[in-house]
Short mmCIF file of C-alpha atoms in Angstrom, two decimals:
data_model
loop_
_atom_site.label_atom_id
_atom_site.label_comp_id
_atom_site.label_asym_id
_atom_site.label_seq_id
_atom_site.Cartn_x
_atom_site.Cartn_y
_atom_site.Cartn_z
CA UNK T 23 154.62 7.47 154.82
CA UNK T 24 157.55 9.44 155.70
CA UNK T 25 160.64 8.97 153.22
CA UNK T 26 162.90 7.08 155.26
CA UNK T 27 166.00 7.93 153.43
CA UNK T 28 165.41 11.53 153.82
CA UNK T 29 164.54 11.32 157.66
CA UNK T 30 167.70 9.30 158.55
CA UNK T 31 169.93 12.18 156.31
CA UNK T 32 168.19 14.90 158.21
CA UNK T 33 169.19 12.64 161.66
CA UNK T 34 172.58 11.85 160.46
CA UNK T 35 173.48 15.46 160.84
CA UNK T 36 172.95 15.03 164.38
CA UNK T 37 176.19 12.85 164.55
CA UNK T 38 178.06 12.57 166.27
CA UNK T 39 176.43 11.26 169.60
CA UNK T 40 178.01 9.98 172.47
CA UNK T 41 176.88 6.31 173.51
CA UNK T 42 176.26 6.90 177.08
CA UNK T 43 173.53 3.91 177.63
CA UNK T 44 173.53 0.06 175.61
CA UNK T 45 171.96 -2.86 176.83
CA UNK T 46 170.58 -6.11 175.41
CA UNK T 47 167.96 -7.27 177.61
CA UNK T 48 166.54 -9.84 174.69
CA UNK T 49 164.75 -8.47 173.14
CA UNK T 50 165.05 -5.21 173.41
CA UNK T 51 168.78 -3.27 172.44
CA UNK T 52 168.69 0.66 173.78
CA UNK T 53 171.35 3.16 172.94
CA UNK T 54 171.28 6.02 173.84
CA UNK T 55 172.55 9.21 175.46
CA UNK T 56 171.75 12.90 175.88
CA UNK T 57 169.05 14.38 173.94
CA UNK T 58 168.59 11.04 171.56
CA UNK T 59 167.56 7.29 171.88
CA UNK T 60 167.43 4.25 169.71
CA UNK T 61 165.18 1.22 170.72
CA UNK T 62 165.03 -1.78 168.79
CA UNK T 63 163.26 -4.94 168.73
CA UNK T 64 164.13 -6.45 165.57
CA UNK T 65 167.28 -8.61 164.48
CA UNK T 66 171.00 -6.73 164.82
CA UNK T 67 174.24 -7.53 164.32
CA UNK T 68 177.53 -6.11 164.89
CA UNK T 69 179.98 -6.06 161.84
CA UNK T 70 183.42 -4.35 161.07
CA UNK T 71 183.88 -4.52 157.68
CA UNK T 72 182.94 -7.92 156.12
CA UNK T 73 183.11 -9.48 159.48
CA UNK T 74 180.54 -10.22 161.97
CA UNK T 75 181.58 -9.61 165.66
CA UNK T 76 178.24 -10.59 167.28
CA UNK T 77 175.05 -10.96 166.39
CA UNK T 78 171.47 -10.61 168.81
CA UNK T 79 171.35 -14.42 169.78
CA UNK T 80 174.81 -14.79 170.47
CA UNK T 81 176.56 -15.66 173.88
CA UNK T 82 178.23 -12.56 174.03
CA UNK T 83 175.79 -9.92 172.69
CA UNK T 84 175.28 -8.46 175.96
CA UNK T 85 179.27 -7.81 176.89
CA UNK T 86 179.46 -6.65 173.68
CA UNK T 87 176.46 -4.39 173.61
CA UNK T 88 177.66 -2.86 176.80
CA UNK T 89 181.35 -2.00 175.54
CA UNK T 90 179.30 0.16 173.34
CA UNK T 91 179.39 2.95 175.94
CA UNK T 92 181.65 5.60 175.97
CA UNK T 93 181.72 5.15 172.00
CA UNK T 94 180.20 7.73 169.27
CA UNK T 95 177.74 7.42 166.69
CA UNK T 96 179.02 8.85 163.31
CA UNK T 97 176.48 8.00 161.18
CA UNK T 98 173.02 6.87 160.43
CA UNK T 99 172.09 5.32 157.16
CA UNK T 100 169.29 2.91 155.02
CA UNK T 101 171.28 -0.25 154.40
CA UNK T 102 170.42 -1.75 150.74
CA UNK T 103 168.50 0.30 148.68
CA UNK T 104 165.37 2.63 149.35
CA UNK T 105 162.29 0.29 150.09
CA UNK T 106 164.16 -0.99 153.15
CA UNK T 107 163.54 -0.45 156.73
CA UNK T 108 166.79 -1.75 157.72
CA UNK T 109 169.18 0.53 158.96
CA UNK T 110 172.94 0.88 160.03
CA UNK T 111 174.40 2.74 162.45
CA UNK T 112 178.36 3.53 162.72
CA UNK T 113 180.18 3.71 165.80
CA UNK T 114 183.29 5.70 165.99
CA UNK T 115 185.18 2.24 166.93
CA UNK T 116 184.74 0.98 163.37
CA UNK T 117 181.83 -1.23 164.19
CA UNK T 118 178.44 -1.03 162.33
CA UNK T 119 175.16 -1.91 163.84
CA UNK T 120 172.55 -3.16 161.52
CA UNK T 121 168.94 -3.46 161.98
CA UNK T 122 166.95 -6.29 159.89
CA UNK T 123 162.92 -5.52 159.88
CA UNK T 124 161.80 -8.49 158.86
CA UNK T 125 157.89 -9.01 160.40
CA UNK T 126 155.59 -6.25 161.76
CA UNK T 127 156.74 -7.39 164.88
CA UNK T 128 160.09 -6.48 164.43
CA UNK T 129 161.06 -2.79 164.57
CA UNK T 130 163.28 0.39 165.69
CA UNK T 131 162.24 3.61 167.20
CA UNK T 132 164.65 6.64 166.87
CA UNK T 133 164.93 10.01 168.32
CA UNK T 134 167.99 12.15 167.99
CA UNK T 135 168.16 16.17 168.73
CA UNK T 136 166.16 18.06 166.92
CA UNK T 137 164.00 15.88 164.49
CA UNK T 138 160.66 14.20 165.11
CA UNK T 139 160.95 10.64 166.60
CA UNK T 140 160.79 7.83 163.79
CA UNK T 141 159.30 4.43 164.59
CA UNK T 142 159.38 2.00 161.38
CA UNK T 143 157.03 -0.81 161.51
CA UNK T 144 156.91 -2.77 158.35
CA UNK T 145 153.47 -2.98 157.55
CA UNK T 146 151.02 -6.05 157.84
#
């Protein structure tokens, strides 16, 4: 298995990267814009700071998912410690996605510029 810390350093120097696609078509979220991609399946929320703004199942996930365009990615990271799959992403409006693997059914795929594509699937 790939170290997943490493990988997401080595794709966090691809940041920034310019949301130019988000939708939430439960339950599937895509970002994405030129040259990378993120696809996930699994749990998200939004947070800024210690606050949640939205999370997956909420009434206004999709409005909020699509005010994502036009915003920046600044940074990719392993939330917790290092035998997690989950993952956060920062966008340049303060707001953190985070990802929550939490059955093998649940995952993310991402590709960004330069790097091999990374699909984490927790195992069965």
């Amino acid at each position: 298995m790939t170290d997943l810390n490493a990988w997401i350093d080595a794709a966090d120097k691809s940041c920034p990267l310019r949301i130019e696609r988000s939708e939430w078509d439960d339950p599937v979220l895509l970002l994405g814009g030129t040259d990378w991609s993120l696809s996930v399946t699994a749990p998200w929320r939004i947070v800024r700071g210690y606050i949640m703004r939205v999370g997956a199942y909420d009434e206004s996930a999709k409005a909020i998912a699509a005010n994502l365009i036009g915003e920046r990615v600044t940074r990719f990271r392993v939330l917790d410690n290092s035998s997690s799959l989950d993952i956060g992403v920062t966008i340049s409006s303060g707001d953190e996605l985070q990802v929550f693997c939490a059955s093998k059914h649940e995952n993310w795929v991402l590709r960004v510029p330069a790097q091999a594509t990374m699909a984490f699937v927790p195992a069965s």
